[in-house]
PDB file of C-alpha atoms and ligand atoms in Angstrom:
ATOM      1  CA  MET N   1     -11.357  16.696  86.027  1.00 94.00           C
ATOM      2  CA  PHE N   2     -12.998  13.551  84.680  1.00 97.00           C
ATOM      3  CA  THR N   3     -13.185  13.836  80.895  1.00 98.00           C
ATOM      4  CA  ILE N   4     -15.667  11.263  79.664  1.00 98.00           C
ATOM      5  CA  GLY N   5     -17.620  10.831  76.456  1.00 98.00           C
ATOM      6  CA  ALA N   6     -18.898   8.289  73.977  1.00 98.00           C
ATOM      7  CA  HIS N   7     -18.856   7.547  70.277  1.00 98.00           C
ATOM      8  CA  ILE N   8     -21.833   9.371  68.750  1.00 97.00           C
ATOM      9  CA  SER N   9     -23.322   9.837  65.298  1.00 96.00           C
ATOM     10  CA  ALA N  10     -21.845  12.628  63.183  1.00 95.00           C
ATOM     11  CA  SER N  11     -24.861  12.890  60.890  1.00 93.00           C
ATOM     12  CA  GLY N  12     -26.223  16.130  62.387  1.00 94.00           C
ATOM     13  CA  GLY N  13     -22.925  18.045  62.308  1.00 96.00           C
ATOM     14  CA  TYR N  14     -20.627  19.430  65.014  1.00 98.00           C
ATOM     15  CA  ALA N  15     -23.082  21.526  67.036  1.00 98.00           C
ATOM     16  CA  ALA N  16     -25.538  18.626  67.133  1.00 98.00           C
ATOM     17  CA  MET N  17     -22.784  16.296  68.359  1.00 98.00           C
ATOM     18  CA  ALA N  18     -21.869  18.701  71.161  1.00 98.00           C
ATOM     19  CA  ARG N  19     -25.537  18.932  72.225  1.00 98.00           C
ATOM     20  CA  THR N  20     -25.893  15.159  72.118  1.00 98.00           C
ATOM     21  CA  ALA N  21     -22.764  14.747  74.244  1.00 98.00           C
ATOM     22  CA  LEU N  22     -24.131  17.157  76.862  1.00 98.00           C
ATOM     23  CA  SER N  23     -27.488  15.358  76.864  1.00 98.00           C
ATOM     24  CA  ILE N  24     -25.848  12.091  78.009  1.00 98.00           C
ATOM     25  CA  GLY N  25     -23.732  13.718  80.723  1.00 98.00           C
ATOM     26  CA  ALA N  26     -20.541  13.752  78.637  1.00 98.00           C
ATOM     27  CA  ASN N  27     -17.967  16.539  78.345  1.00 98.00           C
ATOM     28  CA  THR N  28     -16.331  15.193  75.188  1.00 98.00           C
ATOM     29  CA  PHE N  29     -17.186  12.800  72.344  1.00 98.00           C
ATOM     30  CA  GLN N  30     -15.824  10.686  69.518  1.00 98.00           C
ATOM     31  CA  PHE N  31     -17.215  10.625  65.964  1.00 98.00           C
ATOM     32  CA  PHE N  32     -16.443   9.172  62.546  1.00 97.00           C
ATOM     33  CA  THR N  33     -15.008  11.687  60.090  1.00 95.00           C
ATOM     34  CA  ARG N  34     -17.095  10.045  57.345  1.00 93.00           C
ATOM     35  CA  ASN N  35     -19.020   6.831  56.752  1.00 87.00           C
ATOM     36  CA  PRO N  36     -17.046   4.229  58.750  1.00 82.00           C
ATOM     37  CA  ARG N  37     -16.830   2.054  55.645  1.00 83.00           C
ATOM     38  CA  GLY N  38     -15.200   4.901  53.698  1.00 75.00           C
ATOM     39  CA  GLY N  39     -16.615   7.099  50.973  1.00 80.00           C
ATOM     40  CA  ALA N  40     -16.917  10.841  50.571  1.00 86.00           C
ATOM     41  CA  ALA N  41     -17.159  13.146  53.584  1.00 89.00           C
ATOM     42  CA  LYS N  42     -19.836  15.798  53.921  1.00 88.00           C
ATOM     43  CA  ALA N  43     -18.682  19.399  53.410  1.00 91.00           C
ATOM     44  CA  ILE N  44     -18.008  21.195  56.690  1.00 94.00           C
ATOM     45  CA  ASP N  45     -20.369  24.102  57.363  1.00 96.00           C
ATOM     46  CA  ASP N  46     -18.540  27.109  58.866  1.00 97.00           C
ATOM     47  CA  ASP N  47     -21.684  28.290  60.710  1.00 98.00           C
ATOM     48  CA  ASP N  48     -22.047  24.861  62.283  1.00 98.00           C
ATOM     49  CA  VAL N  49     -18.399  24.968  63.414  1.00 98.00           C
ATOM     50  CA  ALA N  50     -18.879  28.452  64.909  1.00 98.00           C
ATOM     51  CA  GLU N  51     -21.961  27.250  66.810  1.00 98.00           C
ATOM     52  CA  PHE N  52     -20.029  24.166  67.930  1.00 98.00           C
ATOM     53  CA  HIS N  53     -17.211  26.306  69.349  1.00 97.00           C
ATOM     54  CA  ARG N  54     -19.761  28.492  71.145  1.00 98.00           C
ATOM     55  CA  ILE N  55     -21.398  25.448  72.786  1.00 98.00           C
ATOM     56  CA  CYS N  56     -17.996  24.008  73.744  1.00 97.00           C
ATOM     57  CA  GLY N  57     -16.901  27.294  75.299  1.00 96.00           C
ATOM     58  CA  GLU N  58     -20.105  27.644  77.318  1.00 97.00           C
ATOM     59  CA  ASN N  59     -20.203  24.056  78.541  1.00 97.00           C
ATOM     60  CA  GLY N  60     -16.569  23.108  78.964  1.00 95.00           C
ATOM     61  CA  ILE N  61     -16.331  20.534  76.199  1.00 96.00           C
ATOM     62  CA  GLY N  62     -12.611  20.046  75.767  1.00 88.00           C
ATOM     63  CA  VAL N  63     -10.651  17.987  73.289  1.00 96.00           C
ATOM     64  CA  ILE N  64     -12.695  15.851  70.893  1.00 98.00           C
ATOM     65  CA  LEU N  65     -11.627  12.688  69.110  1.00 98.00           C
ATOM     66  CA  ALA N  66     -12.243  11.967  65.447  1.00 98.00           C
ATOM     67  CA  HIS N  67     -11.999   8.358  64.263  1.00 98.00           C
ATOM     68  CA  ALA N  68     -10.877   7.438  60.749  1.00 97.00           C
ATOM     69  CA  PRO N  69     -12.997   4.915  58.808  1.00 96.00           C
ATOM     70  CA  TYR N  70     -12.122   1.465  60.154  1.00 93.00           C
ATOM     71  CA  THR N  71     -11.730   0.122  56.613  1.00 93.00           C
ATOM     72  CA  LEU N  72      -8.814   2.494  55.998  1.00 96.00           C
ATOM     73  CA  ASN N  73      -5.650   0.410  55.498  1.00 98.00           C
ATOM     74  CA  LEU N  74      -2.437   2.344  54.938  1.00 98.00           C
ATOM     75  CA  CYS N  75      -0.452  -0.920  54.677  1.00 98.00           C
ATOM     76  CA  SER N  76      -2.590  -2.934  52.278  1.00 98.00           C
ATOM     77  CA  ASP N  77      -0.715  -5.101  49.755  1.00 98.00           C
ATOM     78  CA  LYS N  78      -2.732  -3.419  46.972  1.00 98.00           C
ATOM     79  CA  PRO N  79      -1.335  -0.042  45.822  1.00 98.00           C
ATOM     80  CA  GLY N  80      -4.810   1.213  44.867  1.00 97.00           C
ATOM     81  CA  ILE N  81      -6.171   0.562  48.373  1.00 97.00           C
ATOM     82  CA  ARG N  82      -3.118   2.223  49.937  1.00 98.00           C
ATOM     83  CA  GLU N  83      -3.545   5.273  47.721  1.00 97.00           C
ATOM     84  CA  PHE N  84      -7.251   5.530  48.574  1.00 96.00           C
ATOM     85  CA  ALA N  85      -6.400   5.250  52.283  1.00 97.00           C
ATOM     86  CA  LEU N  86      -3.722   7.932  52.065  1.00 98.00           C
ATOM     87  CA  ASN N  87      -6.047  10.318  50.194  1.00 97.00           C
ATOM     88  CA  THR N  88      -8.797   9.767  52.777  1.00 96.00           C
ATOM     89  CA  PHE N  89      -6.339  10.235  55.629  1.00 98.00           C
ATOM     90  CA  ALA N  90      -4.903  13.470  54.180  1.00 98.00           C
ATOM     91  CA  ASP N  91      -8.395  14.819  53.461  1.00 97.00           C
ATOM     92  CA  ASP N  92      -9.477  14.040  57.036  1.00 97.00           C
ATOM     93  CA  LEU N  93      -6.434  15.864  58.403  1.00 98.00           C
ATOM     94  CA  SER N  94      -7.185  18.977  56.380  1.00 97.00           C
ATOM     95  CA  ARG N  95     -10.840  18.862  57.540  1.00 97.00           C
ATOM     96  CA  MET N  96      -9.687  18.503  61.164  1.00 98.00           C
ATOM     97  CA  GLU N  97      -8.027  21.922  60.940  1.00 98.00           C
ATOM     98  CA  LYS N  98     -11.536  23.469  60.839  1.00 97.00           C
ATOM     99  CA  THR N  99     -11.706  22.491  64.533  1.00 97.00           C
ATOM    100  CA  PRO N 100      -8.080  23.082  65.556  1.00 97.00           C
ATOM    101  CA  GLY N 101      -6.221  21.330  68.340  1.00 98.00           C
ATOM    102  CA  ASN N 102      -8.129  18.044  68.473  1.00 98.00           C
ATOM    103  CA  LEU N 103      -7.297  14.343  68.052  1.00 98.00           C
ATOM    104  CA  TYR N 104      -7.551  12.042  65.026  1.00 98.00           C
ATOM    105  CA  ASN N 105      -7.372   8.304  65.739  1.00 98.00           C
ATOM    106  CA  PHE N 106      -6.815   5.511  63.227  1.00 98.00           C
ATOM    107  CA  HIS N 107      -6.188   1.774  63.160  1.00 98.00           C
ATOM    108  CA  PRO N 108      -2.549   1.349  62.073  1.00 98.00           C
ATOM    109  CA  GLY N 109      -3.557  -1.296  59.539  1.00 98.00           C
ATOM    110  CA  SER N 110      -3.358  -4.946  58.514  1.00 98.00           C
ATOM    111  CA  HIS N 111      -0.275  -6.129  56.646  1.00 98.00           C
ATOM    112  CA  VAL N 112      -2.285  -8.932  54.951  1.00 98.00           C
ATOM    113  CA  GLY N 113       0.645 -11.343  54.762  1.00 97.00           C
ATOM    114  CA  GLN N 114       3.443  -8.940  53.864  1.00 98.00           C
ATOM    115  CA  GLY N 115       4.817  -9.176  57.411  1.00 98.00           C
ATOM    116  CA  THR N 116       4.825  -6.750  60.323  1.00 98.00           C
ATOM    117  CA  GLU N 117       8.030  -4.988  59.297  1.00 98.00           C
ATOM    118  CA  ALA N 118       6.851  -4.318  55.739  1.00 98.00           C
ATOM    119  CA  GLY N 119       3.505  -3.123  57.094  1.00 98.00           C
ATOM    120  CA  ILE N 120       5.163  -0.710  59.505  1.00 98.00           C
ATOM    121  CA  GLU N 121       7.279   0.719  56.666  1.00 98.00           C
ATOM    122  CA  LEU N 122       4.165   1.377  54.580  1.00 98.00           C
ATOM    123  CA  ILE N 123       2.396   3.038  57.522  1.00 98.00           C
ATOM    124  CA  THR N 124       5.328   5.335  58.310  1.00 98.00           C
ATOM    125  CA  ALA N 125       5.694   6.244  54.629  1.00 98.00           C
ATOM    126  CA  ALA N 126       2.016   7.209  54.511  1.00 98.00           C
ATOM    127  CA  LEU N 127       2.283   9.267  57.707  1.00 98.00           C
ATOM    128  CA  ASN N 128       5.339  11.063  56.349  1.00 98.00           C
ATOM    129  CA  ALA N 129       3.359  11.889  53.213  1.00 98.00           C
ATOM    130  CA  ALA N 130       0.249  13.088  55.080  1.00 98.00           C
ATOM    131  CA  LEU N 131       1.473  14.973  58.167  1.00 98.00           C
ATOM    132  CA  LYS N 132       2.163  18.685  57.850  1.00 98.00           C
ATOM    133  CA  PRO N 133       4.449  20.744  60.130  1.00 98.00           C
ATOM    134  CA  GLU N 134       1.755  23.407  60.622  1.00 98.00           C
ATOM    135  CA  GLN N 135      -1.112  21.054  61.568  1.00 98.00           C
ATOM    136  CA  THR N 136      -2.650  21.449  65.031  1.00 98.00           C
ATOM    137  CA  THR N 137      -4.232  17.990  65.088  1.00 98.00           C
ATOM    138  CA  THR N 138      -2.533  15.139  66.942  1.00 98.00           C
ATOM    139  CA  VAL N 139      -2.722  11.812  65.082  1.00 99.00           C
ATOM    140  CA  LEU N 140      -3.255   8.778  67.303  1.00 99.00           C
ATOM    141  CA  LEU N 141      -2.302   5.166  66.652  1.00 98.00           C
ATOM    142  CA  GLU N 142      -4.890   2.901  68.256  1.00 98.00           C
ATOM    143  CA  THR N 143      -3.714  -0.129  70.244  1.00 98.00           C
ATOM    144  CA  MET N 144      -5.206  -3.157  68.471  1.00 98.00           C
ATOM    145  CA  ALA N 145      -6.337  -6.653  69.502  1.00 98.00           C
ATOM    146  CA  GLY N 146      -4.057  -8.359  66.978  1.00 97.00           C
ATOM    147  CA  LYS N 147      -6.889  -9.927  64.998  1.00 97.00           C
ATOM    148  CA  GLY N 148      -5.635 -11.473  61.728  1.00 96.00           C
ATOM    149  CA  SER N 149      -2.620  -9.512  60.480  1.00 98.00           C
ATOM    150  CA  GLU N 150      -3.436  -6.340  62.429  1.00 98.00           C
ATOM    151  CA  ILE N 151      -0.453  -4.224  63.406  1.00 98.00           C
ATOM    152  CA  GLY N 152      -0.455  -2.502  66.790  1.00 98.00           C
ATOM    153  CA  SER N 153      -1.224  -5.129  69.413  1.00 98.00           C
ATOM    154  CA  ARG N 154       2.372  -4.893  70.657  1.00 98.00           C
ATOM    155  CA  PHE N 155       3.557  -1.569  72.056  1.00 98.00           C
ATOM    156  CA  GLU N 156       6.885  -2.104  70.230  1.00 98.00           C
ATOM    157  CA  GLU N 157       5.070  -2.015  66.880  1.00 98.00           C
ATOM    158  CA  LEU N 158       3.554   1.368  67.698  1.00 98.00           C
ATOM    159  CA  ARG N 159       7.010   2.530  68.832  1.00 98.00           C
ATOM    160  CA  SER N 160       8.513   1.477  65.466  1.00 98.00           C
ATOM    161  CA  ILE N 161       5.843   3.427  63.592  1.00 98.00           C
ATOM    162  CA  ILE N 162       6.493   6.580  65.624  1.00 98.00           C
ATOM    163  CA  ASP N 163      10.264   6.105  65.217  1.00 98.00           C
ATOM    164  CA  GLY N 164       9.796   6.190  61.440  1.00 98.00           C
ATOM    165  CA  VAL N 165       7.712   9.382  61.438  1.00 98.00           C
ATOM    166  CA  GLU N 166       9.561  12.650  60.868  1.00 98.00           C
ATOM    167  CA  LEU N 167       6.974  14.904  62.563  1.00 98.00           C
ATOM    168  CA  LYS N 168       6.844  12.917  65.821  1.00 98.00           C
ATOM    169  CA  ASP N 169       5.363  15.858  67.746  1.00 98.00           C
ATOM    170  CA  HIS N 170       2.101  15.302  65.877  1.00 98.00           C
ATOM    171  CA  MET N 171       1.883  11.631  66.926  1.00 98.00           C
ATOM    172  CA  GLY N 172       0.232  10.019  69.943  1.00 98.00           C
ATOM    173  CA  VAL N 173      -1.462   6.792  71.013  1.00 99.00           C
ATOM    174  CA  CYS N 174      -5.064   5.878  71.870  1.00 99.00           C
ATOM    175  CA  LEU N 175      -5.325   2.948  74.279  1.00 98.00           C
ATOM    176  CA  ASP N 176      -8.423   0.785  73.785  1.00 98.00           C
ATOM    177  CA  THR N 177      -9.085  -1.275  76.923  1.00 98.00           C
ATOM    178  CA  CYS N 178     -10.904  -4.062  75.020  1.00 98.00           C
ATOM    179  CA  HIS N 179      -8.157  -4.247  72.405  1.00 98.00           C
ATOM    180  CA  VAL N 180      -5.209  -4.286  74.827  1.00 98.00           C
ATOM    181  CA  TYR N 181      -6.848  -6.951  77.006  1.00 98.00           C
ATOM    182  CA  ASP N 182      -7.677  -9.056  73.926  1.00 98.00           C
ATOM    183  CA  GLY N 183      -4.164  -8.320  72.694  1.00 98.00           C
ATOM    184  CA  GLY N 184      -2.541  -9.900  75.759  1.00 98.00           C
ATOM    185  CA  HIS N 185      -1.895  -6.955  78.082  1.00 98.00           C
ATOM    186  CA  ASP N 186      -3.338  -7.870  81.470  1.00 98.00           C
ATOM    187  CA  ILE N 187      -4.992  -4.625  82.563  1.00 98.00           C
ATOM    188  CA  VAL N 188      -7.211  -6.638  84.945  1.00 98.00           C
ATOM    189  CA  GLY N 189      -4.550  -8.537  86.906  1.00 98.00           C
ATOM    190  CA  ASP N 190      -1.577  -6.201  86.439  1.00 98.00           C
ATOM    191  CA  LEU N 191      -2.583  -2.686  85.404  1.00 98.00           C
ATOM    192  CA  ASP N 192       0.560  -1.167  86.918  1.00 98.00           C
ATOM    193  CA  GLY N 193       2.772  -3.565  84.972  1.00 98.00           C
ATOM    194  CA  VAL N 194       1.023  -2.830  81.669  1.00 98.00           C
ATOM    195  CA  LEU N 195       1.275   0.930  82.207  1.00 98.00           C
ATOM    196  CA  GLU N 196       4.947   0.671  83.225  1.00 98.00           C
ATOM    197  CA  ARG N 197       5.643  -1.193  79.985  1.00 98.00           C
ATOM    198  CA  PHE N 198       3.643   1.350  78.013  1.00 98.00           C
ATOM    199  CA  ASP N 199       5.702   4.113  79.606  1.00 98.00           C
ATOM    200  CA  ARG N 200       9.009   2.351  78.980  1.00 98.00           C
ATOM    201  CA  VAL N 201       8.261   1.553  75.314  1.00 98.00           C
ATOM    202  CA  LEU N 202       6.146   4.516  74.219  1.00 98.00           C
ATOM    203  CA  GLY N 203       6.244   7.096  77.003  1.00 98.00           C
ATOM    204  CA  ILE N 204       3.050   7.779  78.940  1.00 98.00           C
ATOM    205  CA  ASP N 205       3.008  11.328  77.509  1.00 98.00           C
ATOM    206  CA  ARG N 206       2.224   9.820  74.088  1.00 98.00           C
ATOM    207  CA  LEU N 207      -1.048   8.516  75.512  1.00 98.00           C
ATOM    208  CA  LYS N 208      -3.659  11.083  74.482  1.00 98.00           C
ATOM    209  CA  ALA N 209      -6.964   9.175  74.702  1.00 98.00           C
ATOM    210  CA  ILE N 210      -8.499   6.007  76.124  1.00 98.00           C
ATOM    211  CA  HIS N 211     -11.268   3.943  74.525  1.00 98.00           C
ATOM    212  CA  ILE N 212     -13.094   2.485  77.501  1.00 98.00           C
ATOM    213  CA  ASN N 213     -14.782  -0.771  76.475  1.00 98.00           C
ATOM    214  CA  ASP N 214     -15.378  -4.092  78.155  1.00 98.00           C
ATOM    215  CA  SER N 215     -14.597  -7.238  76.123  1.00 98.00           C
ATOM    216  CA  LYS N 216     -16.884 -10.121  75.118  1.00 98.00           C
ATOM    217  CA  ASN N 217     -13.882 -12.439  74.988  1.00 98.00           C
ATOM    218  CA  PRO N 218     -11.302 -13.732  77.463  1.00 98.00           C
ATOM    219  CA  PHE N 219      -7.786 -12.370  78.001  1.00 98.00           C
ATOM    220  CA  ALA N 220      -5.412 -12.585  74.988  1.00 98.00           C
ATOM    221  CA  SER N 221      -8.164 -13.873  72.669  1.00 98.00           C
ATOM    222  CA  HIS N 222      -7.170 -11.483  69.808  1.00 97.00           C
ATOM    223  CA  LYS N 223     -10.851 -11.096  68.909  1.00 96.00           C
ATOM    224  CA  ASP N 224     -11.942  -7.435  69.323  1.00 97.00           C
ATOM    225  CA  ARG N 225     -15.603  -7.637  70.339  1.00 98.00           C
ATOM    226  CA  HIS N 226     -16.636  -4.781  72.616  1.00 98.00           C
ATOM    227  CA  GLU N 227     -19.006  -5.378  75.545  1.00 98.00           C
ATOM    228  CA  LYS N 228     -20.977  -3.041  77.801  1.00 98.00           C
ATOM    229  CA  ILE N 229     -19.076  -1.799  80.882  1.00 98.00           C
ATOM    230  CA  GLY N 230     -19.175  -4.425  83.630  1.00 98.00           C
ATOM    231  CA  LEU N 231     -20.721  -7.189  81.508  1.00 98.00           C
ATOM    232  CA  GLY N 232     -17.529  -8.529  79.931  1.00 98.00           C
ATOM    233  CA  SER N 233     -14.232 -10.152  80.874  1.00 98.00           C
ATOM    234  CA  ILE N 234     -12.659  -6.892  82.115  1.00 98.00           C
ATOM    235  CA  GLY N 235     -15.335  -6.053  84.690  1.00 98.00           C
ATOM    236  CA  THR N 236     -16.366  -3.082  86.788  1.00 98.00           C
ATOM    237  CA  GLU N 237     -13.599  -3.325  89.409  1.00 98.00           C
ATOM    238  CA  ALA N 238     -10.893  -3.132  86.761  1.00 98.00           C
ATOM    239  CA  PHE N 239     -12.586  -0.074  85.223  1.00 98.00           C
ATOM    240  CA  GLU N 240     -12.694   1.579  88.634  1.00 98.00           C
ATOM    241  CA  ARG N 241      -8.906   1.120  88.863  1.00 98.00           C
ATOM    242  CA  ILE N 242      -8.405   2.311  85.267  1.00 98.00           C
ATOM    243  CA  ILE N 243     -10.346   5.587  85.542  1.00 98.00           C
ATOM    244  CA  ASN N 244      -8.701   6.441  88.867  1.00 98.00           C
ATOM    245  CA  HIS N 245      -5.135   5.374  88.046  1.00 98.00           C
ATOM    246  CA  PRO N 246      -2.692   8.287  88.497  1.00 98.00           C
ATOM    247  CA  ALA N 247      -1.195   7.701  85.033  1.00 98.00           C
ATOM    248  CA  LEU N 248      -4.605   7.638  83.328  1.00 98.00           C
ATOM    249  CA  ARG N 249      -7.045   9.750  85.326  1.00 98.00           C
ATOM    250  CA  ASP N 250      -6.304  13.022  83.524  1.00 97.00           C
ATOM    251  CA  LYS N 251      -6.650  11.541  80.016  1.00 98.00           C
ATOM    252  CA  PRO N 252      -9.951  11.737  78.123  1.00 98.00           C
ATOM    253  CA  PHE N 253     -12.065   8.527  78.113  1.00 98.00           C
ATOM    254  CA  TYR N 254     -14.408   7.554  75.255  1.00 98.00           C
ATOM    255  CA  LEU N 255     -16.984   4.758  75.393  1.00 98.00           C
ATOM    256  CA  GLU N 256     -17.368   2.565  72.300  1.00 98.00           C
ATOM    257  CA  THR N 257     -19.604  -0.007  73.933  1.00 98.00           C
ATOM    258  CA  PRO N 258     -22.573  -1.580  72.123  1.00 98.00           C
ATOM    259  CA  ASN N 259     -25.139   1.004  73.260  1.00 98.00           C
ATOM    260  CA  GLU N 260     -27.656   3.570  72.141  1.00 97.00           C
ATOM    261  CA  LEU N 261     -27.550   7.021  73.747  1.00 98.00           C
ATOM    262  CA  ASP N 262     -29.503   6.011  76.867  1.00 98.00           C
ATOM    263  CA  GLY N 263     -27.074   3.136  77.429  1.00 98.00           C
ATOM    264  CA  TYR N 264     -24.127   5.512  77.150  1.00 98.00           C
ATOM    265  CA  ALA N 265     -25.796   7.908  79.598  1.00 98.00           C
ATOM    266  CA  GLY N 266     -26.112   5.050  82.085  1.00 98.00           C
ATOM    267  CA  GLU N 267     -22.480   4.014  81.676  1.00 98.00           C
ATOM    268  CA  ILE N 268     -21.257   7.602  82.066  1.00 98.00           C
ATOM    269  CA  GLU N 269     -23.266   7.859  85.275  1.00 98.00           C
ATOM    270  CA  LEU N 270     -21.837   4.526  86.465  1.00 98.00           C
ATOM    271  CA  LEU N 271     -18.258   5.625  85.742  1.00 98.00           C
ATOM    272  CA  LYS N 272     -18.784   9.018  87.411  1.00 98.00           C
ATOM    273  CA  GLY N 273     -19.939   7.102  90.475  1.00 98.00           C
ATOM    274  CA  LEU N 274     -16.711   5.069  90.474  1.00 98.00           C
ATOM    275  CA  ARG N 275     -14.519   8.123  90.098  1.00 98.00           C
ATOM    276  CA  LYS N 276     -12.636   9.335  93.190  1.00 97.00           C
ATOM    277  CA  GLY N 277     -11.095  12.611  94.240  1.00 91.00           C
ATOM    278  CA  ASP N 278     -12.541  15.272  91.930  1.00 86.00           C
TER     279      ASP N 278
HETATM  280 FE1   FE K 301     -11.038   2.056  66.670  1.00 85.26          FE
HETATM  281 FE1   FE K 302     -11.376   1.580  69.939  1.00 85.26          FE
HETATM  282 ZN1   ZN K 303     -12.579  -2.496  68.655  1.00 85.26          ZN
END
C-alpha cells in the first residue's frame, strides 16, 4: 500500500488533522507537536483523541509522524538551551503516548563549534535521559543537509548516535530526500548505491519514514531549501524511482514542500499516478 501524506497544521487538534489529511487524498500526515519555534504545547483533549482514533480506524489512516520544533537543539553549547530542549523533548514524548505507536522525528542538532564528536555525545546523553523503556513511540533522527554545524548529514553520524543510546529499539531514522541530496548523497544518479550504504551503515529496518521534498539547490550544496515536487534539482523521474524502490515503497512518505493544502493535494495525486504495482 502507498502510504502518503503531507505536513499539515496542528492548530485544530488531532481529529481535524485526520480530516484534513483525508481531504487532500492522504492516508497519513505529519504535524508539529507545538509551535515550530518552541514554546508551550496545547493540552491534549481526550475527546479529540478518541474522535481521531475513530476517524483513523474508519479510513485506514496508519502511522502518523510528529515533528519536534526545529529550533530544538539537544547539543547546543549553552547548558540552558540544552536543558530547555531536553524538557521539550521529554514533554513531547509523554504527550505522544496519548496516541500510542506513532513516530516522533527531530533534527539531531547543531554542535555550534564544539565539534561533531562532542555534539553526538550531548545528543546521546539527552536521548538516554528522555527515552523510557515502556514508551510505544519510535524516535526518529532526521537526515540533515549539513548546513552550518548540523549533525546528521553523514549516515555514520546517525549510526554513532544510535550506538550511544541504551534503548535502541525505540530509535529509527527519517530520510529527507531534499536533505540527503543537499548533503551529498546522490539519490538522483545512484539511488541503489545510496540505499546500499544506508543499509550497511544504519540498516534499512531503521528507516521508518521518508520526507519527500524536491530541492531548490544543486547536489551537495548543504543548503536545505525545499522545492515543490518536480520543480527542483531532484526531479520527477527520480521521485518515481524513489516511491517505487523495493527498499522504500512500503515506508510512509510525507511531503514538506512549499505548498498550501491544494498544492499538496496535487502532489499526492501526481505521486499516486507515478506509483506502480498496488
Ligand atoms: Fe525536519
Ligand atoms: Fe524534513
Ligand atoms: Zn528541510
